[in-house]
Coordinates of N, CA and C in Angstrom, one line a residue:
X1 N 66.2 -90.2 20.9 CA 67.7 -90.2 21.2 C 68.4 -89.0 22.0
X2 N 67.9 -87.8 20.8 CA 68.8 -86.5 21.4 C 68.1 -86.0 22.8
X3 N 66.5 -86.4 22.7 CA 65.6 -86.1 24.0 C 66.8 -87.0 24.9
X4 N 67.1 -88.5 24.9 CA 67.4 -88.9 26.5 C 69.1 -88.3 26.2
X5 N 69.5 -88.0 25.4 CA 71.5 -88.1 25.6 C 71.2 -86.1 26.4
X6 N 70.1 -84.6 25.4 CA 69.5 -83.9 26.4 C 69.7 -84.0 28.3
X7 N 68.7 -85.4 28.5 CA 68.0 -85.7 29.6 C 69.3 -86.0 31.1
X8 N 69.5 -86.9 30.4 CA 71.3 -87.3 30.9 C 72.1 -85.9 31.4
X9 N 72.7 -85.6 30.2 CA 73.0 -84.1 30.2 C 73.1 -82.8 31.6
X10 N 71.3 -82.8 31.3 CA 71.0 -82.1 32.2 C 71.2 -82.9 34.1
X11 N 70.7 -84.5 33.7 CA 71.4 -84.8 35.4 C 72.5 -84.5 35.6
X12 N 73.8 -84.9 34.6 CA 75.3 -84.7 34.9 C 75.4 -82.7 35.5
X13 N 74.7 -82.5 34.3 CA 74.5 -81.1 35.3 C 74.0 -80.2 36.7
X14 N 73.6 -80.9 36.6 CA 72.1 -81.3 37.9 C 73.0 -81.1 39.2
X15 N 73.4 -82.8 38.9 CA 74.4 -83.2 40.0 C 75.8 -82.7 40.2
X16 N 76.5 -82.1 38.8 CA 77.2 -81.3 39.2 C 77.2 -79.9 39.9
X17 N 76.0 -78.9 40.0 CA 75.8 -77.7 40.5 C 75.4 -78.6 42.1
X18 N 74.5 -79.5 42.5 CA 74.3 -79.9 43.1 C 75.7 -80.2 44.5
X19 N 76.6 -80.6 43.4 CA 77.7 -81.4 44.1 C 78.5 -79.7 44.7
X20 N 79.1 -79.0 44.1 CA 79.4 -77.8 44.0 C 78.7 -77.5 45.1
X21 N 76.9 -77.2 45.4 CA 76.4 -76.5 46.3 C 76.9 -77.6 47.6
X22 N 76.9 -78.6 47.6 CA 77.6 -79.4 48.6 C 78.5 -79.4 49.5
X23 N 79.5 -79.0 48.6 CA 80.6 -78.4 48.8 C 81.0 -77.4 49.4
X24 N 80.1 -76.1 48.7 CA 80.3 -74.7 49.5 C 79.4 -75.2 51.0
X25 N 78.3 -75.1 50.9 CA 77.7 -76.0 52.5 C 78.8 -76.6 53.2
X26 N 79.5 -77.0 52.9 CA 80.4 -77.9 54.0 C 81.5 -77.2 54.1
X27 N 81.9 -76.2 53.3 CA 83.1 -75.4 53.7 C 82.4 -74.3 54.6
X28 N 81.6 -73.1 54.5 CA 81.2 -72.8 55.3 C 80.7 -73.5 56.6
X29 N 79.9 -74.0 57.0 CA 79.6 -74.8 57.6 C 80.8 -75.1 58.8
X30 N 82.2 -75.8 58.0 CA 83.3 -75.8 58.4 C 84.3 -74.7 59.2
X31 N 84.3 -73.2 58.5 CA 84.8 -72.3 58.6 C 84.2 -71.8 59.8
X32 N 82.6 -71.7 60.3 CA 81.7 -71.2 60.7 C 82.3 -71.9 62.4
X33 N 82.1 -73.1 62.3 CA 82.4 -74.2 63.4 C 83.6 -73.6 64.5
X34 N 85.2 -72.8 63.0 CA 86.5 -72.9 63.5 C 86.2 -71.6 63.9
X35 N 85.1 -71.2 63.6 CA 85.8 -69.6 63.8 C 84.8 -70.0 65.3
X36 N 84.0 -70.6 65.9 CA 83.0 -70.5 67.1 C 84.0 -71.2 68.1
X37 N 84.9 -72.2 67.6 CA 85.7 -72.9 68.8 C 87.0 -71.8 68.8
X38 N 87.1 -71.3 68.0 CA 88.2 -70.0 68.2 C 88.0 -69.0 69.1
X39 N 86.3 -68.7 69.5 CA 85.5 -67.9 70.2 C 85.4 -68.3 71.5
X40 N 85.3 -69.6 71.5 CA 85.5 -70.9 72.9 C 86.2 -70.5 73.7
X41 N 87.4 -70.5 72.5 CA 89.1 -71.1 73.1 C 88.9 -69.3 73.6
X42 N 89.2 -68.8 73.5 CA 89.1 -67.3 73.3 C 88.4 -66.9 75.1
X43 N 87.8 -67.1 75.1 CA 86.7 -66.8 76.1 C 87.3 -67.6 77.6
X44 N 87.2 -68.8 77.1 CA 88.2 -69.9 78.0 C 89.4 -69.5 78.7
X45 N 90.5 -69.0 77.6 CA 91.6 -68.3 78.6 C 91.7 -67.3 79.0
X46 N 90.5 -66.2 78.6 CA 90.2 -65.4 80.0 C 90.2 -65.4 81.3
X47 N 89.6 -66.4 81.5 CA 88.9 -66.9 83.0 C 90.8 -67.5 83.8
X48 N 91.2 -66.9 84.8 CA 91.8 -67.4 85.5 C 91.8 -68.6 85.6
X49 N 92.9 -69.7 85.6 CA 92.9 -71.3 85.3 C 92.7 -71.3 87.4
X50 N 93.7 -70.1 88.2 CA 93.0 -70.4 89.6 C 92.6 -69.5 89.9
X51 N 91.2 -69.6 91.1 CA 90.7 -69.0 91.9 C 91.9 -67.5 92.8
X52 N 91.6 -66.6 93.2 CA 92.6 -65.8 94.1 C 92.9 -66.6 95.2
X53 N 91.8 -67.7 95.9 CA 91.9 -67.8 97.6 C 93.5 -69.5 96.9
X54 N 92.9 -69.7 95.7 CA 93.9 -70.9 96.1 C 95.4 -70.4 95.3
X55 N 95.2 -69.2 94.6 CA 96.8 -68.6 94.2 C 97.3 -68.6 95.8
X56 N 96.6 -67.5 96.9 CA 97.1 -67.3 98.1 C 97.3 -68.4 98.8
X57 N 96.5 -69.4 98.9 CA 97.0 -70.8 99.6 C 97.7 -70.8 99.1
X58 N 98.5 -71.4 98.2 CA 99.6 -71.7 97.4 C 101.1 -70.9 97.4
X59 N 100.8 -69.8 97.8 CA 101.7 -68.4 98.1 C 101.7 -68.9 99.7
X60 N 101.2 -69.4 100.7 CA 101.3 -68.9 102.0 C 101.6 -70.7 102.0
X61 N 101.2 -71.7 101.2 CA 102.1 -72.5 101.5 C 103.4 -73.0 101.2
X62 N 104.0 -72.0 100.1 CA 105.1 -72.0 99.5 C 105.7 -70.8 101.3
X63 N 105.1 -70.4 101.5 CA 106.3 -69.4 102.2 C 106.8 -69.9 103.5
X64 N 105.5 -70.9 104.3 CA 105.2 -71.0 105.5 C 106.5 -73.1 105.4
X65 N 106.5 -73.8 104.4 CA 107.8 -73.8 103.9 C 109.4 -73.5 103.7
X66 N 109.2 -72.1 103.3 CA 110.4 -71.9 103.2 C 111.3 -70.6 104.6
X67 N 109.9 -71.0 105.4 CA 110.8 -69.6 106.6 C 110.4 -70.7 108.1
X68 N 109.9 -71.5 107.7 CA 109.5 -73.3 108.8 C 111.3 -72.9 109.6
X69 N 112.1 -73.5 108.9 CA 113.6 -73.4 109.3 C 113.5 -72.5 110.2
X70 N 113.6 -71.1 109.8 CA 113.8 -69.9 109.8 C 112.9 -69.3 111.5
X71 N 111.9 -70.1 111.7 CA 110.9 -69.6 112.6 C 110.9 -71.0 113.3
X72 N 111.3 -71.4 113.4 CA 111.2 -72.5 114.0 C 112.2 -74.2 114.1
X73 N 113.9 -73.0 114.4 CA 115.0 -73.9 114.2 C 115.3 -75.1 115.4
X74 N 115.7 -76.0 114.6 CA 115.9 -77.2 115.3 C 114.7 -78.1 115.9
X75 N 113.6 -77.4 115.4 CA 112.5 -78.2 116.2 C 111.8 -79.0 115.4
X76 N 110.8 -80.1 115.9 CA 110.3 -81.0 115.0 C 109.5 -80.7 114.1
X77 N 108.7 -79.4 113.9 CA 108.1 -78.7 112.6 C 109.1 -78.9 111.6
X78 N 109.6 -78.8 111.5 CA 110.2 -78.0 110.4 C 110.6 -79.5 109.3
X79 N 110.6 -80.5 110.4 CA 110.0 -81.8 109.5 C 109.3 -82.1 108.6
X80 N 108.5 -81.5 110.2 CA 106.4 -81.8 109.2 C 106.3 -81.3 108.0
X81 N 107.0 -79.8 108.8 CA 106.0 -78.2 107.1 C 106.0 -78.7 105.9
X82 N 107.4 -78.8 105.8 CA 107.9 -79.4 103.9 C 106.9 -80.5 103.2
X83 N 107.1 -81.7 104.0 CA 105.8 -82.6 103.3 C 104.1 -81.7 104.0
X84 N 104.1 -81.7 104.6 CA 102.4 -81.0 104.8 C 102.1 -80.3 103.8
X85 N 103.2 -79.6 103.5 CA 103.0 -78.1 102.5 C 102.8 -78.8 101.0
X86 N 103.8 -79.7 100.7 CA 103.7 -80.8 99.3 C 102.2 -81.4 99.7
X87 N 101.6 -81.8 100.6 CA 100.6 -82.2 100.7 C 99.4 -81.6 99.9
X88 N 99.6 -80.1 100.8 CA 98.4 -79.7 100.7 C 98.1 -78.6 99.3
X89 N 99.3 -78.8 98.0 CA 99.8 -78.4 97.3 C 99.1 -79.1 96.5
X90 N 99.7 -80.9 96.6 CA 99.4 -81.7 95.7 C 97.8 -81.7 95.8
X91 N 96.7 -81.5 96.9 CA 95.6 -81.7 97.3 C 95.3 -80.6 95.6
X92 N 95.2 -79.2 96.2 CA 94.3 -77.6 95.5 C 95.0 -78.1 93.8
X93 N 96.1 -79.3 93.3 CA 96.4 -79.4 91.9 C 95.4 -80.4 91.8
X94 N 95.5 -81.2 92.1 CA 94.4 -82.5 92.2 C 93.4 -81.8 91.9
X95 N 92.1 -81.0 92.7 CA 91.3 -80.7 92.6 C 90.7 -79.0 91.2
X96 N 92.5 -78.7 91.0 CA 92.0 -78.1 90.1 C 92.1 -79.0 89.2
X97 N 93.1 -79.6 88.6 CA 92.7 -80.5 87.6 C 91.7 -81.6 87.2
X98 N 90.9 -81.8 88.2 CA 89.3 -82.3 87.8 C 88.7 -81.1 87.3
X99 N 88.4 -80.3 88.1 CA 88.0 -79.4 87.5 C 88.5 -78.4 86.0
X100 N 89.9 -78.7 85.1 CA 89.9 -78.7 84.0 C 88.9 -79.3 83.1
X101 N 89.3 -81.0 83.9 CA 88.9 -82.2 83.0 C 86.8 -82.8 82.9
X102 N 86.8 -81.3 84.0 CA 85.3 -81.4 83.3 C 85.0 -80.6 82.5
X103 N 85.6 -79.1 82.9 CA 86.0 -77.9 81.5 C 85.7 -78.6 80.1
X104 N 87.0 -79.7 79.7 CA 86.6 -79.6 79.0 C 85.9 -80.8 78.3
X105 N 85.6 -81.5 79.2 CA 84.4 -82.7 79.0 C 82.8 -80.9 78.4
X106 N 83.0 -80.7 79.1 CA 81.9 -79.7 79.2 C 81.8 -78.8 77.7
X107 N 83.2 -78.4 77.0 CA 83.4 -78.1 75.6 C 83.2 -79.2 74.4
X108 N 84.2 -80.4 75.1 CA 83.0 -81.1 73.9 C 81.2 -81.8 73.9
X109 N 81.1 -81.5 74.6 CA 79.7 -81.5 74.4 C 79.0 -80.9 73.5
X110 N 79.4 -79.7 74.3 CA 78.9 -78.2 73.5 C 79.2 -78.3 71.9
X111 N 80.4 -79.1 71.6 CA 80.8 -78.8 71.2 C 80.4 -79.9 69.8
X112 N 79.6 -81.0 70.4 CA 79.4 -82.0 69.6 C 77.6 -81.7 69.4

């Protein structure tokens, strides 16, 4: 009986030690994962969201639609310029959003 009690106590102690080790390993893995995700987030935030070309095209679009009535007063060019600039801006926005969604999908794939 004493041997059976000792064996049961040893098993309980081993299970308790294994649970503590598992808990420590899980905590360590989650901490490492959190640090890695933070590093990836910091690296991604360093990259510009728009390229220099896109920024210059957007600025040009705003300037063209704003200066159109001054440069072409009373002509039909001003009626077309602002909607064309808006459509152009929307196309750049849609392209950037697509690139962003691809980057998020890549990040999720790497995380998995």
